[in-house]
CSV table of C-alpha atoms and ligand atoms in Angstrom, one decimal:
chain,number,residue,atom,x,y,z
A,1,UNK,CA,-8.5,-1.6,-28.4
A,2,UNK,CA,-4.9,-1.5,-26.8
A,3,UNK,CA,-4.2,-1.8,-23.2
A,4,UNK,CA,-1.2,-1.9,-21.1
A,5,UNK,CA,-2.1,-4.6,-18.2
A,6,UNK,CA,-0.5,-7.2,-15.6
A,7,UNK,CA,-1.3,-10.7,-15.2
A,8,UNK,CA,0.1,-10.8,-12.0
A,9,UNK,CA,1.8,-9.5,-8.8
A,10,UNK,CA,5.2,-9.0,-9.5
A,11,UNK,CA,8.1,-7.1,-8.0
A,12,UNK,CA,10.1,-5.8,-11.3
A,13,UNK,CA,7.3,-7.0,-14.0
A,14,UNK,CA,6.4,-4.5,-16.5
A,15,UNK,CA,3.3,-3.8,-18.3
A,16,UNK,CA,1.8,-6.1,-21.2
A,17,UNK,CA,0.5,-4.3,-24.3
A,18,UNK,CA,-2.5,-6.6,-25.8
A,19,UNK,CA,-5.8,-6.1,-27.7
A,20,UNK,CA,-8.9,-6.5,-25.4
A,21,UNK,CA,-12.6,-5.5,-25.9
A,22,UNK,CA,-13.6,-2.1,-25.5
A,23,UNK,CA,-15.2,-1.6,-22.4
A,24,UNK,CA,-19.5,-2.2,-22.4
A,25,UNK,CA,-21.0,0.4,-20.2
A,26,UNK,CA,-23.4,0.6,-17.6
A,27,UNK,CA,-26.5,2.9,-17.5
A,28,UNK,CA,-24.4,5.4,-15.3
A,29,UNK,CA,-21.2,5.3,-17.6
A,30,UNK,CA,-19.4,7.3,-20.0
A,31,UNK,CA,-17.3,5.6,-22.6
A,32,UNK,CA,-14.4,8.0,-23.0
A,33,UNK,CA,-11.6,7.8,-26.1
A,34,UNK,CA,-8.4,8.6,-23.9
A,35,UNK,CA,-6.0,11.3,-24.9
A,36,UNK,CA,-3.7,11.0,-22.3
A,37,UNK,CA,-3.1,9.5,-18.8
A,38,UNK,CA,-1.0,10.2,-16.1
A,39,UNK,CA,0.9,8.1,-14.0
A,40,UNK,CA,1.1,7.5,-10.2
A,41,UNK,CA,2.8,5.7,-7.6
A,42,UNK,CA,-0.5,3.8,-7.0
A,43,UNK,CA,-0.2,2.0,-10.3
A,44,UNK,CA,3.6,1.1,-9.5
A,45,UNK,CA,2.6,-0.2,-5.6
A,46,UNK,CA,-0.5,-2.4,-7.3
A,47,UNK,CA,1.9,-3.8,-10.0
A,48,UNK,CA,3.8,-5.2,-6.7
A,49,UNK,CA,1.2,-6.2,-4.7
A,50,UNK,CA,1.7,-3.8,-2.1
A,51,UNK,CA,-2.2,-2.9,-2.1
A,52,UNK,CA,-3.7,-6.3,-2.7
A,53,UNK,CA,-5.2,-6.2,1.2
A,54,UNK,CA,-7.3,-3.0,0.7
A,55,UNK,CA,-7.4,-3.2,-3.2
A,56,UNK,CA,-7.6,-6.8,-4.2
A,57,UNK,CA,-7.9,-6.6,-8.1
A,58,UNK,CA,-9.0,-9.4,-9.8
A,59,UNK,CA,-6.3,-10.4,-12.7
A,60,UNK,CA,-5.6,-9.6,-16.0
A,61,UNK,CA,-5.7,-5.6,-14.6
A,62,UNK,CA,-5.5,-2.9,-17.2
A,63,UNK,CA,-3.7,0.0,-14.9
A,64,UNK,CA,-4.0,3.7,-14.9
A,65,UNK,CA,-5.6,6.0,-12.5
A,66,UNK,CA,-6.0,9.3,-14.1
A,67,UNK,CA,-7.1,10.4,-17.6
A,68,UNK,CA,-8.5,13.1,-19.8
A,69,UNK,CA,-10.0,12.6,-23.2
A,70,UNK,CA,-13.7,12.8,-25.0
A,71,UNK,CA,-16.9,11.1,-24.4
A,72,UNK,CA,-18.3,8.7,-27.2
A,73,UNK,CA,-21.1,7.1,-25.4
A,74,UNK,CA,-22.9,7.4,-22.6
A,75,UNK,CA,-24.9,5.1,-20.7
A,76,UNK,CA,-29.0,5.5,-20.6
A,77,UNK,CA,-29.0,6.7,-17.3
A,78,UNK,CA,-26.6,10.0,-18.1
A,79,UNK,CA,-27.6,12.7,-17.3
A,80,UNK,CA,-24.2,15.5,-16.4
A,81,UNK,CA,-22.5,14.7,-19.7
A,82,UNK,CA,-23.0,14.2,-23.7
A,83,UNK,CA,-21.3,13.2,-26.6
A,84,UNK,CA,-18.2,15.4,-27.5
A,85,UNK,CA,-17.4,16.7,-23.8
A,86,UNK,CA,-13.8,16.8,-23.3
A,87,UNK,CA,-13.9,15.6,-19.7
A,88,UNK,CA,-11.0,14.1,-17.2
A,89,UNK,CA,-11.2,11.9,-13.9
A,90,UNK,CA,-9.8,9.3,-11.8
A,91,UNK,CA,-11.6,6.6,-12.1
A,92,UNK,CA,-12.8,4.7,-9.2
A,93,UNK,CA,-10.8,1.9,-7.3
A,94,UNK,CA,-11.7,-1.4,-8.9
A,95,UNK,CA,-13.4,1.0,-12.3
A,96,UNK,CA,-9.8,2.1,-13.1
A,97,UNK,CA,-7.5,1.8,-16.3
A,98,UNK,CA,-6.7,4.5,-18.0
A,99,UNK,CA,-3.3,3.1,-20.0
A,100,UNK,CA,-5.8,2.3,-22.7
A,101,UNK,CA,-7.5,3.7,-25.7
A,102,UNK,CA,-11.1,4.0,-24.2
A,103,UNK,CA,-12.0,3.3,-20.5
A,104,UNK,CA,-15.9,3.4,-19.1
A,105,UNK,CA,-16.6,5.3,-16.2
A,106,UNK,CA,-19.2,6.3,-13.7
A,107,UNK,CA,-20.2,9.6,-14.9
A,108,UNK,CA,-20.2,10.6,-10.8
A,109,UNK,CA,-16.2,10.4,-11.0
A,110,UNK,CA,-15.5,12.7,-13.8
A,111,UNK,CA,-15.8,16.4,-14.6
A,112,UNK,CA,-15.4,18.5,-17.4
A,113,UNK,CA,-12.0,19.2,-18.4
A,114,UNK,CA,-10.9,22.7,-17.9
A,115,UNK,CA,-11.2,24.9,-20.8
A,116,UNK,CA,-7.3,26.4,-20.7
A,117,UNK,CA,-5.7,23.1,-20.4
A,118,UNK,CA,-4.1,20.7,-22.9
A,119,UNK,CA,-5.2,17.1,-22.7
A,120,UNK,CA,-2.2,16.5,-21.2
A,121,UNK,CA,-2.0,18.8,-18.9
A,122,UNK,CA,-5.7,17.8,-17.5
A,123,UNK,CA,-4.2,14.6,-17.1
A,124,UNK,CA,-2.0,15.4,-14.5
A,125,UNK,CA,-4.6,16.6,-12.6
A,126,UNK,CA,-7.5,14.0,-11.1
A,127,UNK,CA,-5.2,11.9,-8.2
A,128,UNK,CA,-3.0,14.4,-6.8
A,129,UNK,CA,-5.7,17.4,-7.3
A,130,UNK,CA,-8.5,15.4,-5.1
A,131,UNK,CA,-6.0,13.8,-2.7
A,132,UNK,CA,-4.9,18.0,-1.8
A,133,UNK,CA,-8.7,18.6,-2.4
A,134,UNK,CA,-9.5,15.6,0.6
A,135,UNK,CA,-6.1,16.4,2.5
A,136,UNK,CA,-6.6,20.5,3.0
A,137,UNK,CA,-10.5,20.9,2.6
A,138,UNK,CA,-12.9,17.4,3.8
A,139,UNK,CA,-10.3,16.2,6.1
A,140,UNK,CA,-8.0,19.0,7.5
A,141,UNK,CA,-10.7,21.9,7.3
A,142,UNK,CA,-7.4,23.9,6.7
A,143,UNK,CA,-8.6,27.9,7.3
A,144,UNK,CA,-7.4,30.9,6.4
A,145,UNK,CA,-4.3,32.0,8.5
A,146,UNK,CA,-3.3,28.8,9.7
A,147,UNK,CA,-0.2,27.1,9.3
A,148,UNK,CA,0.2,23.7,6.8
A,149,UNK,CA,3.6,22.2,6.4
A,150,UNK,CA,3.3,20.1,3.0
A,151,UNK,CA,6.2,17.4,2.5
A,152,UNK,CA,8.2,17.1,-0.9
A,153,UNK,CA,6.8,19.7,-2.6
A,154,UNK,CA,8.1,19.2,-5.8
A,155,UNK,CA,5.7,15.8,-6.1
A,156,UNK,CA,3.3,15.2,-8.0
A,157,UNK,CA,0.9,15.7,-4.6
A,158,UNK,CA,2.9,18.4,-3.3
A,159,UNK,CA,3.2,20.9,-6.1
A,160,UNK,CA,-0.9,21.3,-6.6
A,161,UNK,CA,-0.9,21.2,-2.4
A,162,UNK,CA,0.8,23.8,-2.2
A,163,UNK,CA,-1.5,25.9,-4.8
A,164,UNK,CA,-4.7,24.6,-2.6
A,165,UNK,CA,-3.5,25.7,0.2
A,166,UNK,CA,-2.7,29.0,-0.6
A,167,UNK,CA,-5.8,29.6,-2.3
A,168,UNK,CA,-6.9,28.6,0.9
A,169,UNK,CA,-5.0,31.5,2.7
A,170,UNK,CA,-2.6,29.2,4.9
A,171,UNK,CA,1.1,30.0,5.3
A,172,UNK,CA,2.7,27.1,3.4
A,173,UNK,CA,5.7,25.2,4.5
A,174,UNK,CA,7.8,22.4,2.5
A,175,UNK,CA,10.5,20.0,2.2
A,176,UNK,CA,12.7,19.8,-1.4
A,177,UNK,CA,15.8,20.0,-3.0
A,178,UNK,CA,17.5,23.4,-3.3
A,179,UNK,CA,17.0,23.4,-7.0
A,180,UNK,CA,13.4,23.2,-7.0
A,181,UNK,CA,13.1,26.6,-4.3
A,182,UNK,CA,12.5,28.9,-7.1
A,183,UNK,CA,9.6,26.9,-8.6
A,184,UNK,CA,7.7,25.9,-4.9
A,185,UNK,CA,8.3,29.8,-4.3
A,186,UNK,CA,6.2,30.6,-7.5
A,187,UNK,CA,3.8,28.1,-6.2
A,188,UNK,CA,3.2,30.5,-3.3
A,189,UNK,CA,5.2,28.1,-0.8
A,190,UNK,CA,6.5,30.6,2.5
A,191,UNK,CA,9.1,28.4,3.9
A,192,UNK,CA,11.6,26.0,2.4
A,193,UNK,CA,13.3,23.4,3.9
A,194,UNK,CA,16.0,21.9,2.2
A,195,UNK,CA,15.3,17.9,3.2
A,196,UNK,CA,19.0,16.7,2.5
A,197,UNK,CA,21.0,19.6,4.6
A,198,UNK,CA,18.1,20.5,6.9
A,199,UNK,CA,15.7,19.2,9.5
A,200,UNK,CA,11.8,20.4,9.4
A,201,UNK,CA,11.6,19.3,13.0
A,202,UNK,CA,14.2,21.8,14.5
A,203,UNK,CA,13.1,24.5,12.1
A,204,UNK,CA,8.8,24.6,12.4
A,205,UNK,CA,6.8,24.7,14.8
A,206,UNK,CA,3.1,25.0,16.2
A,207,UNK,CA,1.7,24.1,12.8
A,208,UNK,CA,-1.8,23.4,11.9
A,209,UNK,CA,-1.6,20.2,9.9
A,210,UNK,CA,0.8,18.2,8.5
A,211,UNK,CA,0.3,16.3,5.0
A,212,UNK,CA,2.7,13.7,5.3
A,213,UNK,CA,3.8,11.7,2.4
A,214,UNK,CA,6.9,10.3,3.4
A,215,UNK,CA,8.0,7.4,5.8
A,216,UNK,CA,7.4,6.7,9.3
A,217,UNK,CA,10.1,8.4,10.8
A,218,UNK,CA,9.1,11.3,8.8
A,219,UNK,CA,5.9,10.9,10.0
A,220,UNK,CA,6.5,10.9,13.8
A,221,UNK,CA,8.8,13.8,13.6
A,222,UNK,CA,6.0,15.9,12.0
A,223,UNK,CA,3.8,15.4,15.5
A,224,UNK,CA,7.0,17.6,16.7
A,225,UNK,CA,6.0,20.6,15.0
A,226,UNK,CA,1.7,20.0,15.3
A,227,UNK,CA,0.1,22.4,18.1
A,228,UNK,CA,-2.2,20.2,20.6
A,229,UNK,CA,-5.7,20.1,18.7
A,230,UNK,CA,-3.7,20.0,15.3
A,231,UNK,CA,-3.9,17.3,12.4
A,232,UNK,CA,-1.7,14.8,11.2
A,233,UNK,CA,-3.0,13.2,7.9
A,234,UNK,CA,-0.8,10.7,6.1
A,235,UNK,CA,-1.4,9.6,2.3
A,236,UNK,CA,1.5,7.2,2.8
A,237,UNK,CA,0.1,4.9,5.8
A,238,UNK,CA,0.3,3.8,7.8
A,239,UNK,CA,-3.5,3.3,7.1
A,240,UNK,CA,-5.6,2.8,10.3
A,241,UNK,CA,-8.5,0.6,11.8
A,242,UNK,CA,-10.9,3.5,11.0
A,243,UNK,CA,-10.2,4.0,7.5
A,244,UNK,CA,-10.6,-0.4,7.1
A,245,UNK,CA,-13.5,0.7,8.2
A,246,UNK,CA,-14.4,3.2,5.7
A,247,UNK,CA,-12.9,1.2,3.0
A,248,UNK,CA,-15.1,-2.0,4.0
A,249,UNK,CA,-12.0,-4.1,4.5
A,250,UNK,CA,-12.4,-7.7,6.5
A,251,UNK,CA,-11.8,-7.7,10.0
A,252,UNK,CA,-8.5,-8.8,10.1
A,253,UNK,CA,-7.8,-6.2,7.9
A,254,UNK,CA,-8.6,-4.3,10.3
A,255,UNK,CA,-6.4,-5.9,12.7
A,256,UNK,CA,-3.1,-5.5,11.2
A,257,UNK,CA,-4.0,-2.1,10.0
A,258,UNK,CA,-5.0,-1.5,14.0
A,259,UNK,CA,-1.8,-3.2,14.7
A,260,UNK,CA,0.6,-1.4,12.1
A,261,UNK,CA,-0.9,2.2,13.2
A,262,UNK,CA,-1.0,1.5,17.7
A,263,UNK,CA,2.3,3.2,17.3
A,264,UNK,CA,1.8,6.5,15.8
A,265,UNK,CA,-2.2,6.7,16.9
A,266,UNK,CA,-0.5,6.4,20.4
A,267,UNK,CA,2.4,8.8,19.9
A,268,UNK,CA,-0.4,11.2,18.2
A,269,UNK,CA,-2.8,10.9,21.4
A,270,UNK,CA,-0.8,12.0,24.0
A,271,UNK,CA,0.1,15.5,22.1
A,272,UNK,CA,-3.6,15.7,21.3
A,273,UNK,CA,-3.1,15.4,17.7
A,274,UNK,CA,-5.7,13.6,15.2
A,275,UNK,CA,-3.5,11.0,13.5
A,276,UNK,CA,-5.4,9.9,9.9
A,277,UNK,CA,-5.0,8.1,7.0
A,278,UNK,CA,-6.0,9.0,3.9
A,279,UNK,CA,-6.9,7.0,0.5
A,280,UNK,CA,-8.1,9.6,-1.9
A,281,UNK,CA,-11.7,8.7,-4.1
A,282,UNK,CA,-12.9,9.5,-7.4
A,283,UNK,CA,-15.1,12.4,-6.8
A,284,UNK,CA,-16.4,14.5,-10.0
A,285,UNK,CA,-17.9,16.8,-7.8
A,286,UNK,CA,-15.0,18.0,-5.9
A,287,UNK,CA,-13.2,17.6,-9.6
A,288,UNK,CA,-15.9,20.3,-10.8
A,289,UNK,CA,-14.9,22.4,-7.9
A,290,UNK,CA,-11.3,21.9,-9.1
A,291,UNK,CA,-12.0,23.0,-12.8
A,292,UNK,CA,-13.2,25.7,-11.3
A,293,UNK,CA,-10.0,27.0,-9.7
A,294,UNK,CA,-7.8,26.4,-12.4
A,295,UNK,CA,-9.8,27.8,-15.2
A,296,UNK,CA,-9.8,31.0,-12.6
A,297,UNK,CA,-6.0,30.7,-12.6
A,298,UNK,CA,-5.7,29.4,-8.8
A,299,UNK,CA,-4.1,26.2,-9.8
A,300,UNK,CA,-1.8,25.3,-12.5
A,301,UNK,CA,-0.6,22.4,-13.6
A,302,UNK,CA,3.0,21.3,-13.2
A,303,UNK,CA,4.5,18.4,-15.8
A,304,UNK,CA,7.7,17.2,-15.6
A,305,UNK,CA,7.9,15.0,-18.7
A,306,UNK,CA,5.7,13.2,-21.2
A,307,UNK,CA,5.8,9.8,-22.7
A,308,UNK,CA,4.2,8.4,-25.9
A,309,UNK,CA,1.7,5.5,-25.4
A,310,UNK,CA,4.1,3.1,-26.6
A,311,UNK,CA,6.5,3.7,-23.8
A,312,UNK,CA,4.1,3.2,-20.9
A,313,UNK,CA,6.8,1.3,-19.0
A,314,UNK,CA,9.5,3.8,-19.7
A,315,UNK,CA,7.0,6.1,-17.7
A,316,UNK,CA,6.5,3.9,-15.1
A,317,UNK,CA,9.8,3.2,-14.2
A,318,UNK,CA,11.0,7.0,-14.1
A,319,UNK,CA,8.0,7.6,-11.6
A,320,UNK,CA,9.5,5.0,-9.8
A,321,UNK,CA,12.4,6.8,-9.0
A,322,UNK,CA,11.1,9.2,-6.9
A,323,UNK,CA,12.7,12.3,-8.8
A,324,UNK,CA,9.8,13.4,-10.9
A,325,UNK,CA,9.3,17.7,-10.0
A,326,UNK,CA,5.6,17.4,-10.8
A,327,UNK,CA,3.5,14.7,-13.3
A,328,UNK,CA,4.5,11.9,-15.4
A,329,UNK,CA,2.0,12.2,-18.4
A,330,UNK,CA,1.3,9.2,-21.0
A,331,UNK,CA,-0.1,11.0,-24.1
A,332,UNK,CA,-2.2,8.1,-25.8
A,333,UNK,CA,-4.0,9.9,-28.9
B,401,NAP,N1,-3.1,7.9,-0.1
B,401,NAP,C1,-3.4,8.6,-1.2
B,401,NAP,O1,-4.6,8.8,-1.5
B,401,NAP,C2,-2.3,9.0,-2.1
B,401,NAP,C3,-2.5,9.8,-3.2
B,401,NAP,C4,-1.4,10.3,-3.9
B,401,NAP,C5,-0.1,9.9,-3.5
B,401,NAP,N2,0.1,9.1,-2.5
B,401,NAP,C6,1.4,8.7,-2.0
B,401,NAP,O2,2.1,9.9,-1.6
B,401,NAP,C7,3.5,9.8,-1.9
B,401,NAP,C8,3.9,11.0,-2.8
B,401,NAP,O3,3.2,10.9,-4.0
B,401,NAP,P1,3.7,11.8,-5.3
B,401,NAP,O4,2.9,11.4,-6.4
B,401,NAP,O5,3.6,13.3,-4.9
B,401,NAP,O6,5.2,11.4,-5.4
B,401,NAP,P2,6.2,11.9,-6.5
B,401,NAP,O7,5.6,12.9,-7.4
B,401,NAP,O8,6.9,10.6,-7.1
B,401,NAP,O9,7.3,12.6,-5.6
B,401,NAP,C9,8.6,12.8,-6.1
B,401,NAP,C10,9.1,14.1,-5.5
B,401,NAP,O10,9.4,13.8,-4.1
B,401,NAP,C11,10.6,14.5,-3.7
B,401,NAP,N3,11.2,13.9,-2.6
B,401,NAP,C12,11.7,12.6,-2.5
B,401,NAP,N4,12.1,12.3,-1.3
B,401,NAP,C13,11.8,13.4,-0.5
B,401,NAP,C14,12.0,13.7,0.8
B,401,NAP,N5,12.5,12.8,1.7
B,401,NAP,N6,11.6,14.9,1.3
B,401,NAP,C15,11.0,15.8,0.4
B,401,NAP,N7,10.8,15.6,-0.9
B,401,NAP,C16,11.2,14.4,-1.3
B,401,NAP,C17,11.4,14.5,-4.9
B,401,NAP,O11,12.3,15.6,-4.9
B,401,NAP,P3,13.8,15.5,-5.2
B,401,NAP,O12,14.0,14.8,-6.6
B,401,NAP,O13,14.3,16.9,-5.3
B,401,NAP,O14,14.4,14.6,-4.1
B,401,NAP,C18,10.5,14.5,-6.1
B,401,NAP,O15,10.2,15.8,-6.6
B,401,NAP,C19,3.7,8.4,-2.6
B,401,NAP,O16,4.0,7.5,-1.6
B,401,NAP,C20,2.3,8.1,-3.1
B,401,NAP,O17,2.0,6.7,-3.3
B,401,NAP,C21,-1.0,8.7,-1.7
């Protein structure tokens, strides 16, 4: 089959098209034919080597985090899919590439694609869907009423965020450019900030949780704007000693992670904010629950351009940008 991989770290390297065997499975895997992938800033920060401490990949790697497409096979042990299911997931860390014409995967981390969506539409949806999912629900127990503010809304994170937490009930705030208001309102976002003329710190105040996704800086001006008792999770670091912990990471892991964080964890303390970091996971379960609220016309996908297979690295490089106003799609089949 075809594949798009790296041999190694590199800084401005692109991806490598090249034949490789299509993957065996395990007794808990499904063999699925990919119809389309979507890209992430994950697969750009691994191609650099910016994740080889938590996520040290062994090379060649065939990248790709999210995909949707039809099962072929399935291991002996199946049991939640068969044959012929159009499913989509994000595969597990060191389980992933999905720039390929078939990928196995542990049938835990996938779910059945929802019935009103193009392949390429349910690509979009796996990372960003379960990082809002972990962000709003397991981590920030976000309730009705309360108030979320939700940086760069027009992301690929930020625009199904912002759906979550409105289905939620939370009054949504968010950061964009003036030309992507009108969309983020349709999205059910309250209060727009324009991040290039305004400042979110001297506009909100006593929110309920911040999703950060931005730098540092943007990160200690959120604890402004968080009520004592509030949250502050962060899917852009900087990771802490506590989620080394989760991830299984050496101990001196741990210490520069413990090191890199003392700042904000301090800062976060004294206002009697929880400071976290967090990695999304595969999780087909929450990805069922997910299927669920789209297909009930809570969440809706938003694309802002597809590539052909064959220009992979075209894709890449525009997420790289940081402009995309939604998901960068791959359509493979
Ligand atoms: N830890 C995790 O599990 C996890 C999971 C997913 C993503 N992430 C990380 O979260 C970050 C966001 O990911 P993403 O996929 O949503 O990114 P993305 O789709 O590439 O975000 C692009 C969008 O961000 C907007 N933007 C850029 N700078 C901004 C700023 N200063 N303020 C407000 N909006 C801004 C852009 O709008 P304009 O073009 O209008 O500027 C554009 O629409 C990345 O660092 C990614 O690696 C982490």
């Amino acid at each position: 089959m075809k594949a798009y991989i790296i041999k190694k770290y590199s800084k401005n390297g692109h991806l490598e098209l090249v034949d490789v065997p299509v993957p065996e499975l395990k007794p808990e895997d499904i063999l699925v034919e990919v119809h389309a992938a979507a890209v992430n800033l994950l697969d750009a920060k691994i191609m650099t080597g910016e994740f080889k401490l938590i996520l040290p990949y062994k090379m060649p790697l065939i990248l790709g985090h999210d995909v949707a497409g039809i099962v072929t096979q399935v291991g002996k042990n199946v049991t939640r899919f068969n044959v012929g299911d159009e499913i989509y997931a994000r595969p597990a860390d060191f389980r992933i590439g999905t720039f390929a014409e078939y990928i196995a995967i542990n049938e835990h981390d996938a779910a059945l694609k929802p019935s009103n969506l193009s392949m390429e539409a349910a690509a979009s949806i796996p990372l960003v869907s379960l990082t809002a999912w972990q962000a709003l629900v397991e981590v920030g127990v976000l309730q009705k009423g309360q108030k979320v503010f939700i940086q760069a809304g027009s992301g690929g994170v930020g625009t199904i965020a912002i759906q979550l937490a409105k289905y939620l009930g939370a009054t949504v705030a968010t950061t964009a450019s003036e030309n992507s208001f009108d969309a983020l309102k349709d999205l059910g976002a309250d209060v727009l900030i324009d991040y290039k003329k305004q400042d979110f710190e001297n506009i909100l105040q006593d929110y309920d949780l911040v999703l950060n996704s931005q730098d540092n800086k943007t990160l200690e001006k959120s604890l402004q704007i968080i009520k004592p008792g509030g949250k502050a999770i962060s899917i852009s670091g900087p990771p802490t000693p506590v989620f080394a912990k989760e991830a299984g990471a050496p101990w001196f892991v741990k210490m520069i992670l413990s090191l890199i964080s003392s700042g904000i964890r301090k800062k976060a303390k004294k206002k009697a904010i929880d400071y976290s970091f967090l990695f999304m996971k595969a999780n087909g379960n929450q990805l069922s629950k997910i299927t669920e609220l789209i297909e009930q016309g809570h969440l809706k996908p938003v694309i802002d351009k597809i590539f052909p297979f064959e220009q992979t690295n075209q894709a890449l490089l525009h997420i790289k940008t940081g402009r995309a106003k939604g998901k960068v799609i791959i359509k493979v089949r």
